[in-house]
GROMACS .gro file of C-alpha atoms in nm:
model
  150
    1UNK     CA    1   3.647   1.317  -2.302
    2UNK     CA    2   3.746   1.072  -2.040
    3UNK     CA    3   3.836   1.328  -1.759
    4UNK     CA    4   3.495   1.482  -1.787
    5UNK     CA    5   3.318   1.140  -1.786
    6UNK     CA    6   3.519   1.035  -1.457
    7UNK     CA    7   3.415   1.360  -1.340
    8UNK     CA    8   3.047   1.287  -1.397
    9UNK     CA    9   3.127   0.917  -1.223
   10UNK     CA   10   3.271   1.102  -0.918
   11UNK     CA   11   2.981   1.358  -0.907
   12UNK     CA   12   2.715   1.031  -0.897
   13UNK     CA   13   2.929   0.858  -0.654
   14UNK     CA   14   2.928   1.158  -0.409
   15UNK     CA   15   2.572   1.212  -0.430
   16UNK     CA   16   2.503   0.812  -0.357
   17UNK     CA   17   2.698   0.824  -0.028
   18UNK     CA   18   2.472   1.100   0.120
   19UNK     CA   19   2.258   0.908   0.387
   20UNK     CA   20   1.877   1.037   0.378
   21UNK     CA   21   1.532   0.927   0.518
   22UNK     CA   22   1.177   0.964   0.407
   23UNK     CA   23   0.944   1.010   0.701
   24UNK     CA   24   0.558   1.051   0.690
   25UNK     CA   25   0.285   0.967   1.015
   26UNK     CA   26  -0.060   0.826   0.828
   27UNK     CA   27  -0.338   0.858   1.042
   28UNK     CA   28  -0.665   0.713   1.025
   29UNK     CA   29  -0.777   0.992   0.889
   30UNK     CA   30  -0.587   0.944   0.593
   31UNK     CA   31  -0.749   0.595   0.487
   32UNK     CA   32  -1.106   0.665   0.300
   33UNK     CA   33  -1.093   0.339   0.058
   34UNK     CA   34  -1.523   0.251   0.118
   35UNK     CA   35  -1.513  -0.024  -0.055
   36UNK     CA   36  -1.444  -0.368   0.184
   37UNK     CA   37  -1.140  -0.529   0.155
   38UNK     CA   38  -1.020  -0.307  -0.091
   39UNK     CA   39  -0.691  -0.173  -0.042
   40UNK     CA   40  -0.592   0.215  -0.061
   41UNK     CA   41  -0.220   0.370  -0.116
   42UNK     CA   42  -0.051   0.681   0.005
   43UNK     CA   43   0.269   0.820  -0.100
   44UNK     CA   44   0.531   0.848   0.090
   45UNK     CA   45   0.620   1.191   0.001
   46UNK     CA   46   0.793   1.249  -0.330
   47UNK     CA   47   0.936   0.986  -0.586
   48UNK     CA   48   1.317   0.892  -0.454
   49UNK     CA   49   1.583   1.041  -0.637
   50UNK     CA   50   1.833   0.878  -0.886
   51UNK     CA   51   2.053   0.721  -0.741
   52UNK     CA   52   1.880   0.585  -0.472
   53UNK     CA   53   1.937   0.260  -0.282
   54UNK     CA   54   1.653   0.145   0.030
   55UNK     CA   55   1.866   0.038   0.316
   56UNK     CA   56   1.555  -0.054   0.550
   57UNK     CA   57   1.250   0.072   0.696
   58UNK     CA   58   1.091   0.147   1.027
   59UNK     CA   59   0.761   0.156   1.150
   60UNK     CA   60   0.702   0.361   1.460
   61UNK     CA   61   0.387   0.254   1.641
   62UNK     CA   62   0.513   0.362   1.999
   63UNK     CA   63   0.444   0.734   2.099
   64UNK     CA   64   0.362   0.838   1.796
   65UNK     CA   65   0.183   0.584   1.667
   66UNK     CA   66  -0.105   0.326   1.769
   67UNK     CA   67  -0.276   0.008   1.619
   68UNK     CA   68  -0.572   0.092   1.397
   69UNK     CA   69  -0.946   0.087   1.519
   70UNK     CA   70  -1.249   0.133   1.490
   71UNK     CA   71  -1.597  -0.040   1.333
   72UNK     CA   72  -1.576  -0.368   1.265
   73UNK     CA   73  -1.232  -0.377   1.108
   74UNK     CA   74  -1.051  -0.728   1.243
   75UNK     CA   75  -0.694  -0.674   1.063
   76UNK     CA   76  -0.461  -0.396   0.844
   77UNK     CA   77  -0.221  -0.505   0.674
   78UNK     CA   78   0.054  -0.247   0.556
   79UNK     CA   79   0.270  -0.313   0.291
   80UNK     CA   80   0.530  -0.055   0.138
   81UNK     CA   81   0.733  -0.026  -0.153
   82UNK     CA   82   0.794   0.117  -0.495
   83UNK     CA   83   0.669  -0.016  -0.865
   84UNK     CA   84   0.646  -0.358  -0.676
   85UNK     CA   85   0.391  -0.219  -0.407
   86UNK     CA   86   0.538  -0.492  -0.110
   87UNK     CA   87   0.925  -0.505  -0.178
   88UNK     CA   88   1.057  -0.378   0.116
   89UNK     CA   89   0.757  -0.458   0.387
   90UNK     CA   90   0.499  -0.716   0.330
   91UNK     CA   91   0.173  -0.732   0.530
   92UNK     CA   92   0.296  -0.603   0.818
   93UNK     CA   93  -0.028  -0.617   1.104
   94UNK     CA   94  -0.107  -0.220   1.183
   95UNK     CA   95  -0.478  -0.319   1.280
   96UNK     CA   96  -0.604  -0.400   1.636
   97UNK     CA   97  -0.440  -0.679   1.761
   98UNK     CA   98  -0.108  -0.567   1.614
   99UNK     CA   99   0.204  -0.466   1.901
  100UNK     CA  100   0.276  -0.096   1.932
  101UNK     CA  101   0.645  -0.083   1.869
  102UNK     CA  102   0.890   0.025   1.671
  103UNK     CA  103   1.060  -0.241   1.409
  104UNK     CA  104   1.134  -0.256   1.078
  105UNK     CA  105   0.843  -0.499   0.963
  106UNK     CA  106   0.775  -0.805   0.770
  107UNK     CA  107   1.059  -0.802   0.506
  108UNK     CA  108   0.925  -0.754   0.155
  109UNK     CA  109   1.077  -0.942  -0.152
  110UNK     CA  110   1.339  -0.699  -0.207
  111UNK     CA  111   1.399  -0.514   0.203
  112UNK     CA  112   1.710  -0.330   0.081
  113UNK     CA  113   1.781  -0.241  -0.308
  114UNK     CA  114   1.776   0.004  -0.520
  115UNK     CA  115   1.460   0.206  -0.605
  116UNK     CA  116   1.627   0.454  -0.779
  117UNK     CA  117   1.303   0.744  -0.906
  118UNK     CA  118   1.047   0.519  -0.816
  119UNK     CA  119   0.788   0.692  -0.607
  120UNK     CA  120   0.742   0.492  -0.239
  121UNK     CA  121   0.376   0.380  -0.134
  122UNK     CA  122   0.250   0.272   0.194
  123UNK     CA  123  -0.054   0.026   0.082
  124UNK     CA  124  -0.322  -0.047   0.373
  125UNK     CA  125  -0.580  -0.355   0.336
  126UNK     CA  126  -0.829  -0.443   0.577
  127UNK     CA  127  -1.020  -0.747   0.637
  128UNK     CA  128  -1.257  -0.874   0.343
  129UNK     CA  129  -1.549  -0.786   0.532
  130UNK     CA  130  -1.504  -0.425   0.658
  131UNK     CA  131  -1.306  -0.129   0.469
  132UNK     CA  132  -1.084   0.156   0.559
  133UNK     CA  133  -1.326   0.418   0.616
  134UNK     CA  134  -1.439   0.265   0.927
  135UNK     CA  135  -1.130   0.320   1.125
  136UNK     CA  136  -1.187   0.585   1.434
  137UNK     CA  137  -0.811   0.571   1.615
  138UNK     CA  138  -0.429   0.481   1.510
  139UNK     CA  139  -0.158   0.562   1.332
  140UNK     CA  140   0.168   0.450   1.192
  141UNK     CA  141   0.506   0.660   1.133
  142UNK     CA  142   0.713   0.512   0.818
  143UNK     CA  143   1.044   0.608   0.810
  144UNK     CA  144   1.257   0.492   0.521
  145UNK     CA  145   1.657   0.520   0.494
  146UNK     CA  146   1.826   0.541   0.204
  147UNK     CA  147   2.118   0.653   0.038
  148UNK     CA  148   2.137   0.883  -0.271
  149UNK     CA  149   2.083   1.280  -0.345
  150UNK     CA  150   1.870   1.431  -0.088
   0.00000   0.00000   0.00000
């Protein structure tokens, strides 16, 4: 029936134009990874829906959020994205000597595109030498826009 599959078209198209965001605050508190240099991931919330298209991503490290600190750890390096864990930020500096601001980060591979059901990860990696558990202080808010069914 072609009415009923422009229908179903129409229906898809109306639920893509819905603007949404995904916000989460990781502490350290949240990174345990022991092992040094070893990377750990968190999700960010649940898996997008389908449709879903990434139309950028901000990191908030003013107010709410500060460099991370603590032992010996020199640099953290955040990356975020979907199956392709640093598609739409790519070793953005989060550690100590990073700026506190708010920005949308080091452009992954793919900054904007659709991620349609795949489930968002912010990926932290410290220096070779020291690991996550050491961090005592910061945090970063992610806050990812996208458009698609709430």
């Amino acid at each position: 029936d072609v009415e009923a599959a422009l229908a179903a078209v129409k229906t898809t198209a109306d639920a893509a134009a819905v603007l949404n965001s995904r916000t989460i605050t990781i502490t350290h508190a949240d990174l345990t990874e022991v092992t040094n240099g070893v990377a750990q991931s968190i999700n960010l919330q649940a898996a997008l829906p389908t449709p879903a298209r990434v139309l950028f991503c901000e990191l908030n490290r003013s107010g709410a959020g500060t460099p991370f600190t603590g032992g010996g750890v020199v640099t953290v390096a955040l990356d975020v994205g979907g199956t392709d864990l640093d598609a739409i930020v790519a070793a953005e500096a989060v550690g100590p000597a990073s700026a506190t601001t708010q920005r949308s980060g080091a452009a992954g591979i793919l900054p904007a595109g659709t991620f349609s059901g795949q489930q968002l990860k912010a990926t932290f990696t410290p220096d070779a030498v020291n690991n996550l558990d050491e961090l005592t202080a910061g945090s970063v808010e992610i806050t990812v826009w996208y458009i698609g069914a709430a």
